[in-house]
């Protein structure tokens, strides 16, 4: 059951990321970004629950080869991440396949008391960058750290005070407060992630341009058709 839900969440996240690439309006991009992070967080928590029996592994740097890389690298800016918190830390989870295979010095963070940048250099000939500005609360740079794990980087942002964070950034909190004042609380925060995605796309359809509307109509049609096919298969 949990494995099926993990796969379903991953499919929803991938589909929302595709919509993010097409979105042109700022409000639509903010809406998508917030929903992606919610689903990424749920996906990370389910993956961690599934892997509780596995002990955490320290990643040793791999031996670099003597063959120089000739291809030009290009940078990919990351938007999606999951997060969790304890009394001491805000934990940011960034999924990157095979990130455990590169030396530790190629994975690092630049931190201030209100921002973080994750840099991953030369992972399969690509550089990755995740920037999070305007953190909800100040952090302690000296007490923060990060770790490479299998297909994932975890950044431990040390809280300056043990307050519980409702969001990672001030912008997300402001955006969600505005959204909650416009929509009913249960419009998007349903128990079923698939229903949440469908409600989100309906809201986007109302505010999107012609290209966005065509893409959303196609996505919603395919999703509804898949549901009907699954029902018939179960009979």
C-alpha positions as YAML, in Angstrom:
chain: A
units: angstrom
residues:
- id: 1
  name: UNK
  ca: [0.00, 0.00, 0.00]
- id: 2
  name: UNK
  ca: [2.73, 2.47, 0.97]
- id: 3
  name: UNK
  ca: [4.77, 1.57, -2.11]
- id: 4
  name: UNK
  ca: [1.76, 2.28, -4.35]
- id: 5
  name: UNK
  ca: [1.18, 5.61, -2.63]
- id: 6
  name: UNK
  ca: [4.86, 6.54, -3.03]
- id: 7
  name: UNK
  ca: [4.65, 5.82, -6.77]
- id: 8
  name: UNK
  ca: [1.41, 7.80, -7.08]
- id: 9
  name: UNK
  ca: [2.91, 10.80, -5.26]
- id: 10
  name: UNK
  ca: [6.02, 10.68, -7.45]
- id: 11
  name: UNK
  ca: [3.82, 10.70, -10.57]
- id: 12
  name: UNK
  ca: [1.88, 13.71, -9.24]
- id: 13
  name: UNK
  ca: [5.13, 15.57, -8.48]
- id: 14
  name: UNK
  ca: [6.55, 14.84, -11.94]
- id: 15
  name: UNK
  ca: [3.33, 16.02, -13.59]
- id: 16
  name: UNK
  ca: [3.28, 19.23, -11.57]
- id: 17
  name: UNK
  ca: [6.92, 19.87, -12.49]
- id: 18
  name: UNK
  ca: [5.95, 19.58, -16.16]
- id: 19
  name: UNK
  ca: [3.16, 22.10, -15.62]
- id: 20
  name: UNK
  ca: [5.64, 24.38, -13.83]
- id: 21
  name: UNK
  ca: [7.80, 24.48, -16.98]
- id: 22
  name: UNK
  ca: [4.80, 25.72, -18.99]
- id: 23
  name: UNK
  ca: [3.43, 28.21, -16.45]
- id: 24
  name: UNK
  ca: [3.95, 31.89, -17.30]
- id: 25
  name: UNK
  ca: [1.90, 33.73, -14.68]
- id: 26
  name: UNK
  ca: [3.60, 34.42, -11.33]
- id: 27
  name: UNK
  ca: [0.58, 33.41, -9.22]
- id: 28
  name: UNK
  ca: [0.27, 30.12, -11.10]
- id: 29
  name: UNK
  ca: [4.00, 29.44, -10.59]
- id: 30
  name: UNK
  ca: [3.70, 30.19, -6.85]
- id: 31
  name: UNK
  ca: [0.67, 27.92, -6.58]
- id: 32
  name: UNK
  ca: [2.46, 25.07, -8.35]
- id: 33
  name: UNK
  ca: [5.66, 25.53, -6.36]
- id: 34
  name: UNK
  ca: [3.82, 25.35, -3.05]
- id: 35
  name: UNK
  ca: [1.91, 22.22, -4.05]
- id: 36
  name: UNK
  ca: [5.10, 20.53, -5.33]
- id: 37
  name: UNK
  ca: [6.82, 21.15, -2.00]
- id: 38
  name: UNK
  ca: [3.86, 19.76, -0.06]
- id: 39
  name: UNK
  ca: [3.86, 16.57, -2.12]
- id: 40
  name: UNK
  ca: [7.68, 16.31, -2.01]
- id: 41
  name: UNK
  ca: [7.50, 16.51, 1.80]
- id: 42
  name: UNK
  ca: [4.86, 13.78, 1.96]
- id: 43
  name: UNK
  ca: [6.88, 11.64, -0.48]
- id: 44
  name: UNK
  ca: [10.06, 12.05, 1.59]
- id: 45
  name: UNK
  ca: [8.27, 11.10, 4.82]
- id: 46
  name: UNK
  ca: [6.81, 7.96, 3.24]
- id: 47
  name: UNK
  ca: [10.23, 7.00, 1.86]
- id: 48
  name: UNK
  ca: [11.83, 7.51, 5.27]
- id: 49
  name: UNK
  ca: [9.14, 5.39, 6.94]
- id: 50
  name: UNK
  ca: [9.73, 2.64, 4.40]
- id: 51
  name: UNK
  ca: [13.49, 2.74, 5.04]
- id: 52
  name: UNK
  ca: [13.44, 2.94, 8.86]
- id: 53
  name: UNK
  ca: [15.05, -0.47, 9.13]
- id: 54
  name: UNK
  ca: [18.06, 0.65, 7.10]
- id: 55
  name: UNK
  ca: [20.85, 2.28, 9.11]
- id: 56
  name: UNK
  ca: [22.08, 5.66, 7.87]
- id: 57
  name: UNK
  ca: [25.27, 5.46, 5.84]
- id: 58
  name: UNK
  ca: [28.19, 7.87, 5.80]
- id: 59
  name: UNK
  ca: [29.22, 8.52, 2.26]
- id: 60
  name: UNK
  ca: [32.90, 8.16, 1.47]
- id: 61
  name: UNK
  ca: [34.27, 10.15, -1.43]
- id: 62
  name: UNK
  ca: [34.86, 8.07, -4.51]
- id: 63
  name: UNK
  ca: [38.23, 7.92, -6.16]
- id: 64
  name: UNK
  ca: [38.33, 10.35, -9.04]
- id: 65
  name: UNK
  ca: [39.29, 8.98, -12.43]
- id: 66
  name: UNK
  ca: [42.31, 10.13, -14.37]
- id: 67
  name: UNK
  ca: [40.26, 10.84, -17.49]
- id: 68
  name: UNK
  ca: [39.32, 14.54, -17.65]
- id: 69
  name: UNK
  ca: [35.74, 15.45, -18.49]
- id: 70
  name: UNK
  ca: [35.70, 17.23, -21.82]
- id: 71
  name: UNK
  ca: [31.99, 18.01, -22.10]
- id: 72
  name: UNK
  ca: [30.83, 21.42, -20.99]
- id: 73
  name: UNK
  ca: [28.72, 21.31, -17.84]
- id: 74
  name: UNK
  ca: [25.52, 23.27, -17.46]
- id: 75
  name: UNK
  ca: [23.61, 24.32, -14.36]
- id: 76
  name: UNK
  ca: [20.15, 23.12, -13.39]
- id: 77
  name: UNK
  ca: [18.16, 25.23, -10.94]
- id: 78
  name: UNK
  ca: [16.10, 23.12, -8.54]
- id: 79
  name: UNK
  ca: [12.66, 24.11, -7.26]
- id: 80
  name: UNK
  ca: [11.33, 21.03, -5.51]
- id: 81
  name: UNK
  ca: [12.31, 19.85, -2.06]
- id: 82
  name: UNK
  ca: [10.76, 18.23, 0.98]
- id: 83
  name: UNK
  ca: [11.14, 19.39, 4.56]
- id: 84
  name: UNK
  ca: [10.59, 18.35, 8.14]
- id: 85
  name: UNK
  ca: [11.55, 19.79, 11.50]
- id: 86
  name: UNK
  ca: [12.61, 18.96, 15.04]
- id: 87
  name: UNK
  ca: [13.13, 21.25, 18.02]
- id: 88
  name: UNK
  ca: [16.66, 22.01, 16.81]
- id: 89
  name: UNK
  ca: [16.58, 21.78, 13.02]
- id: 90
  name: UNK
  ca: [14.68, 22.48, 9.84]
- id: 91
  name: UNK
  ca: [15.57, 19.51, 7.62]
- id: 92
  name: UNK
  ca: [15.50, 20.14, 3.87]
- id: 93
  name: UNK
  ca: [15.47, 17.03, 1.63]
- id: 94
  name: UNK
  ca: [16.68, 17.32, -1.97]
- id: 95
  name: UNK
  ca: [16.45, 14.23, -4.16]
- id: 96
  name: UNK
  ca: [19.28, 13.82, -6.70]
- id: 97
  name: UNK
  ca: [19.98, 10.44, -8.23]
- id: 98
  name: UNK
  ca: [23.51, 9.10, -7.55]
- id: 99
  name: UNK
  ca: [24.54, 12.15, -5.51]
- id: 100
  name: UNK
  ca: [26.25, 9.75, -3.08]
- id: 101
  name: UNK
  ca: [28.75, 8.85, -5.81]
- id: 102
  name: UNK
  ca: [30.55, 12.21, -5.96]
- id: 103
  name: UNK
  ca: [33.20, 13.55, -3.53]
- id: 104
  name: UNK
  ca: [31.95, 15.45, -0.49]
- id: 105
  name: UNK
  ca: [33.69, 18.67, -1.52]
- id: 106
  name: UNK
  ca: [31.41, 18.86, -4.58]
- id: 107
  name: UNK
  ca: [28.35, 19.12, -2.35]
- id: 108
  name: UNK
  ca: [28.21, 22.23, -0.19]
- id: 109
  name: UNK
  ca: [25.92, 24.98, 1.12]
- id: 110
  name: UNK
  ca: [26.25, 28.75, 1.37]
- id: 111
  name: UNK
  ca: [24.24, 29.95, 4.35]
- id: 112
  name: UNK
  ca: [23.17, 33.22, 5.92]
- id: 113
  name: UNK
  ca: [20.84, 33.68, 8.86]
- id: 114
  name: UNK
  ca: [17.90, 34.00, 6.44]
- id: 115
  name: UNK
  ca: [18.90, 32.06, 3.31]
- id: 116
  name: UNK
  ca: [20.52, 28.90, 1.99]
- id: 117
  name: UNK
  ca: [22.06, 27.81, -1.30]
- id: 118
  name: UNK
  ca: [22.79, 24.16, -2.04]
- id: 119
  name: UNK
  ca: [25.47, 23.58, -4.67]
- id: 120
  name: UNK
  ca: [26.07, 20.17, -6.23]
- id: 121
  name: UNK
  ca: [28.92, 20.23, -8.73]
- id: 122
  name: UNK
  ca: [29.67, 17.85, -11.57]
- id: 123
  name: UNK
  ca: [27.04, 15.21, -10.86]
- id: 124
  name: UNK
  ca: [27.01, 13.23, -14.10]
- id: 125
  name: UNK
  ca: [28.38, 16.31, -15.87]
- id: 126
  name: UNK
  ca: [25.74, 18.67, -14.48]
- id: 127
  name: UNK
  ca: [25.76, 21.31, -11.73]
- id: 128
  name: UNK
  ca: [22.69, 21.73, -9.52]
- id: 129
  name: UNK
  ca: [21.61, 24.76, -7.51]
- id: 130
  name: UNK
  ca: [18.80, 25.16, -4.99]
- id: 131
  name: UNK
  ca: [18.24, 28.65, -3.56]
- id: 132
  name: UNK
  ca: [15.88, 29.35, -0.65]
- id: 133
  name: UNK
  ca: [15.63, 33.01, 0.36]
- id: 134
  name: UNK
  ca: [13.71, 34.78, 3.12]
- id: 135
  name: UNK
  ca: [13.53, 31.88, 5.56]
- id: 136
  name: UNK
  ca: [10.59, 32.12, 7.93]
- id: 137
  name: UNK
  ca: [12.83, 32.44, 11.00]
- id: 138
  name: UNK
  ca: [16.56, 33.13, 11.43]
- id: 139
  name: UNK
  ca: [18.96, 30.18, 11.57]
- id: 140
  name: UNK
  ca: [22.33, 29.61, 13.20]
- id: 141
  name: UNK
  ca: [24.88, 29.29, 10.39]
- id: 142
  name: UNK
  ca: [27.60, 27.81, 12.64]
- id: 143
  name: UNK
  ca: [25.37, 25.00, 13.91]
- id: 144
  name: UNK
  ca: [23.94, 24.06, 10.50]
- id: 145
  name: UNK
  ca: [25.32, 21.22, 8.37]
- id: 146
  name: UNK
  ca: [24.44, 18.87, 5.50]
- id: 147
  name: UNK
  ca: [24.85, 15.21, 4.54]
- id: 148
  name: UNK
  ca: [24.98, 13.13, 1.39]
- id: 149
  name: UNK
  ca: [22.78, 10.05, 1.42]
- id: 150
  name: UNK
  ca: [21.68, 7.61, -1.23]
- id: 151
  name: UNK
  ca: [20.02, 9.69, -4.00]
- id: 152
  name: UNK
  ca: [19.51, 12.55, -1.57]
- id: 153
  name: UNK
  ca: [21.10, 15.54, 0.17]
- id: 154
  name: UNK
  ca: [19.77, 16.51, 3.60]
- id: 155
  name: UNK
  ca: [20.45, 20.04, 4.88]
- id: 156
  name: UNK
  ca: [20.11, 20.56, 8.64]
- id: 157
  name: UNK
  ca: [19.31, 24.25, 9.23]
- id: 158
  name: UNK
  ca: [19.82, 24.94, 12.94]
- id: 159
  name: UNK
  ca: [17.03, 27.01, 14.47]
- id: 160
  name: UNK
  ca: [18.08, 30.12, 16.36]
- id: 161
  name: UNK
  ca: [15.11, 29.51, 18.66]
- id: 162
  name: UNK
  ca: [12.99, 26.38, 19.18]
- id: 163
  name: UNK
  ca: [9.90, 27.85, 17.52]
- id: 164
  name: UNK
  ca: [7.76, 25.56, 15.36]
- id: 165
  name: UNK
  ca: [7.85, 26.69, 11.73]
- id: 166
  name: UNK
  ca: [4.59, 26.65, 9.75]
- id: 167
  name: UNK
  ca: [6.46, 27.12, 6.44]
- id: 168
  name: UNK
  ca: [10.05, 27.22, 5.23]
- id: 169
  name: UNK
  ca: [9.89, 30.77, 3.85]
- id: 170
  name: UNK
  ca: [8.09, 34.02, 4.56]
- id: 171
  name: UNK
  ca: [6.85, 34.09, 0.96]
- id: 172
  name: UNK
  ca: [5.21, 30.67, 1.26]
- id: 173
  name: UNK
  ca: [3.44, 31.70, 4.46]
- id: 174
  name: UNK
  ca: [2.20, 34.93, 2.91]
- id: 175
  name: UNK
  ca: [1.03, 33.12, -0.22]
- id: 176
  name: UNK
  ca: [-0.82, 30.42, 1.72]
- id: 177
  name: UNK
  ca: [-2.47, 33.01, 3.98]
- id: 178
  name: UNK
  ca: [-3.74, 34.80, 0.86]
- id: 179
  name: UNK
  ca: [-4.89, 31.54, -0.70]
- id: 180
  name: UNK
  ca: [-6.78, 30.48, 2.43]
- id: 181
  name: UNK
  ca: [-8.59, 33.80, 2.47]
- id: 182
  name: UNK
  ca: [-9.76, 33.22, -1.13]
- id: 183
  name: UNK
  ca: [-10.53, 29.49, -1.16]
- id: 184
  name: UNK
  ca: [-12.30, 27.19, 1.26]
- id: 185
  name: UNK
  ca: [-9.88, 25.29, 3.53]
- id: 186
  name: UNK
  ca: [-10.86, 21.94, 2.03]
- id: 187
  name: UNK
  ca: [-10.61, 23.06, -1.60]
- id: 188
  name: UNK
  ca: [-7.04, 21.82, -2.00]
- id: 189
  name: UNK
  ca: [-6.00, 20.18, 1.27]
- id: 190
  name: UNK
  ca: [-7.85, 16.91, 0.68]
- id: 191
  name: UNK
  ca: [-6.66, 13.58, 2.00]
- id: 192
  name: UNK
  ca: [-6.22, 12.19, -1.51]
- id: 193
  name: UNK
  ca: [-3.17, 13.78, -3.24]
- id: 194
  name: UNK
  ca: [-4.77, 13.08, -6.65]
- id: 195
  name: UNK
  ca: [-7.87, 15.12, -5.69]
- id: 196
  name: UNK
  ca: [-5.60, 17.91, -4.48]
- id: 197
  name: UNK
  ca: [-3.80, 18.00, -7.84]
- id: 198
  name: UNK
  ca: [-7.07, 18.03, -9.78]
- id: 199
  name: UNK
  ca: [-8.45, 20.90, -7.69]
- id: 200
  name: UNK
  ca: [-5.19, 22.78, -8.20]
- id: 201
  name: UNK
  ca: [-5.39, 22.38, -11.97]
- id: 202
  name: UNK
  ca: [-8.99, 23.63, -12.00]
- id: 203
  name: UNK
  ca: [-7.88, 26.81, -10.22]
- id: 204
  name: UNK
  ca: [-5.00, 27.20, -12.69]
- id: 205
  name: UNK
  ca: [-7.36, 26.70, -15.64]
- id: 206
  name: UNK
  ca: [-9.44, 29.65, -14.48]
- id: 207
  name: UNK
  ca: [-6.42, 32.00, -14.48]
- id: 208
  name: UNK
  ca: [-4.21, 30.53, -17.23]
- id: 209
  name: UNK
  ca: [-3.65, 31.61, -20.83]
- id: 210
  name: UNK
  ca: [-4.87, 29.62, -23.88]
- id: 211
  name: UNK
  ca: [-1.78, 27.39, -24.01]
- id: 212
  name: UNK
  ca: [-2.04, 26.62, -20.29]
- id: 213
  name: UNK
  ca: [-5.77, 25.84, -20.64]
- id: 214
  name: UNK
  ca: [-5.14, 23.42, -23.52]
- id: 215
  name: UNK
  ca: [-2.43, 21.62, -21.58]
- id: 216
  name: UNK
  ca: [-4.53, 21.38, -18.41]
- id: 217
  name: UNK
  ca: [-7.58, 20.15, -20.35]
- id: 218
  name: UNK
  ca: [-5.47, 17.39, -21.89]
- id: 219
  name: UNK
  ca: [-3.97, 16.43, -18.50]
- id: 220
  name: UNK
  ca: [-7.38, 16.37, -16.77]
- id: 221
  name: UNK
  ca: [-8.92, 14.32, -19.59]
- id: 222
  name: UNK
  ca: [-6.11, 11.75, -19.45]
- id: 223
  name: UNK
  ca: [-6.36, 11.55, -15.67]
- id: 224
  name: UNK
  ca: [-10.14, 11.01, -15.75]
- id: 225
  name: UNK
  ca: [-9.76, 8.44, -18.54]
- id: 226
  name: UNK
  ca: [-7.15, 6.57, -16.47]
- id: 227
  name: UNK
  ca: [-9.51, 6.50, -13.48]
- id: 228
  name: UNK
  ca: [-12.31, 5.01, -15.60]
- id: 229
  name: UNK
  ca: [-9.92, 2.42, -17.07]
- id: 230
  name: UNK
  ca: [-8.76, 1.43, -13.57]
- id: 231
  name: UNK
  ca: [-12.38, 1.03, -12.41]
- id: 232
  name: UNK
  ca: [-13.21, -1.22, -15.38]
- id: 233
  name: UNK
  ca: [-10.08, -3.28, -14.75]
- id: 234
  name: UNK
  ca: [-11.12, -3.81, -11.12]
- id: 235
  name: UNK
  ca: [-14.57, -5.13, -12.08]
...
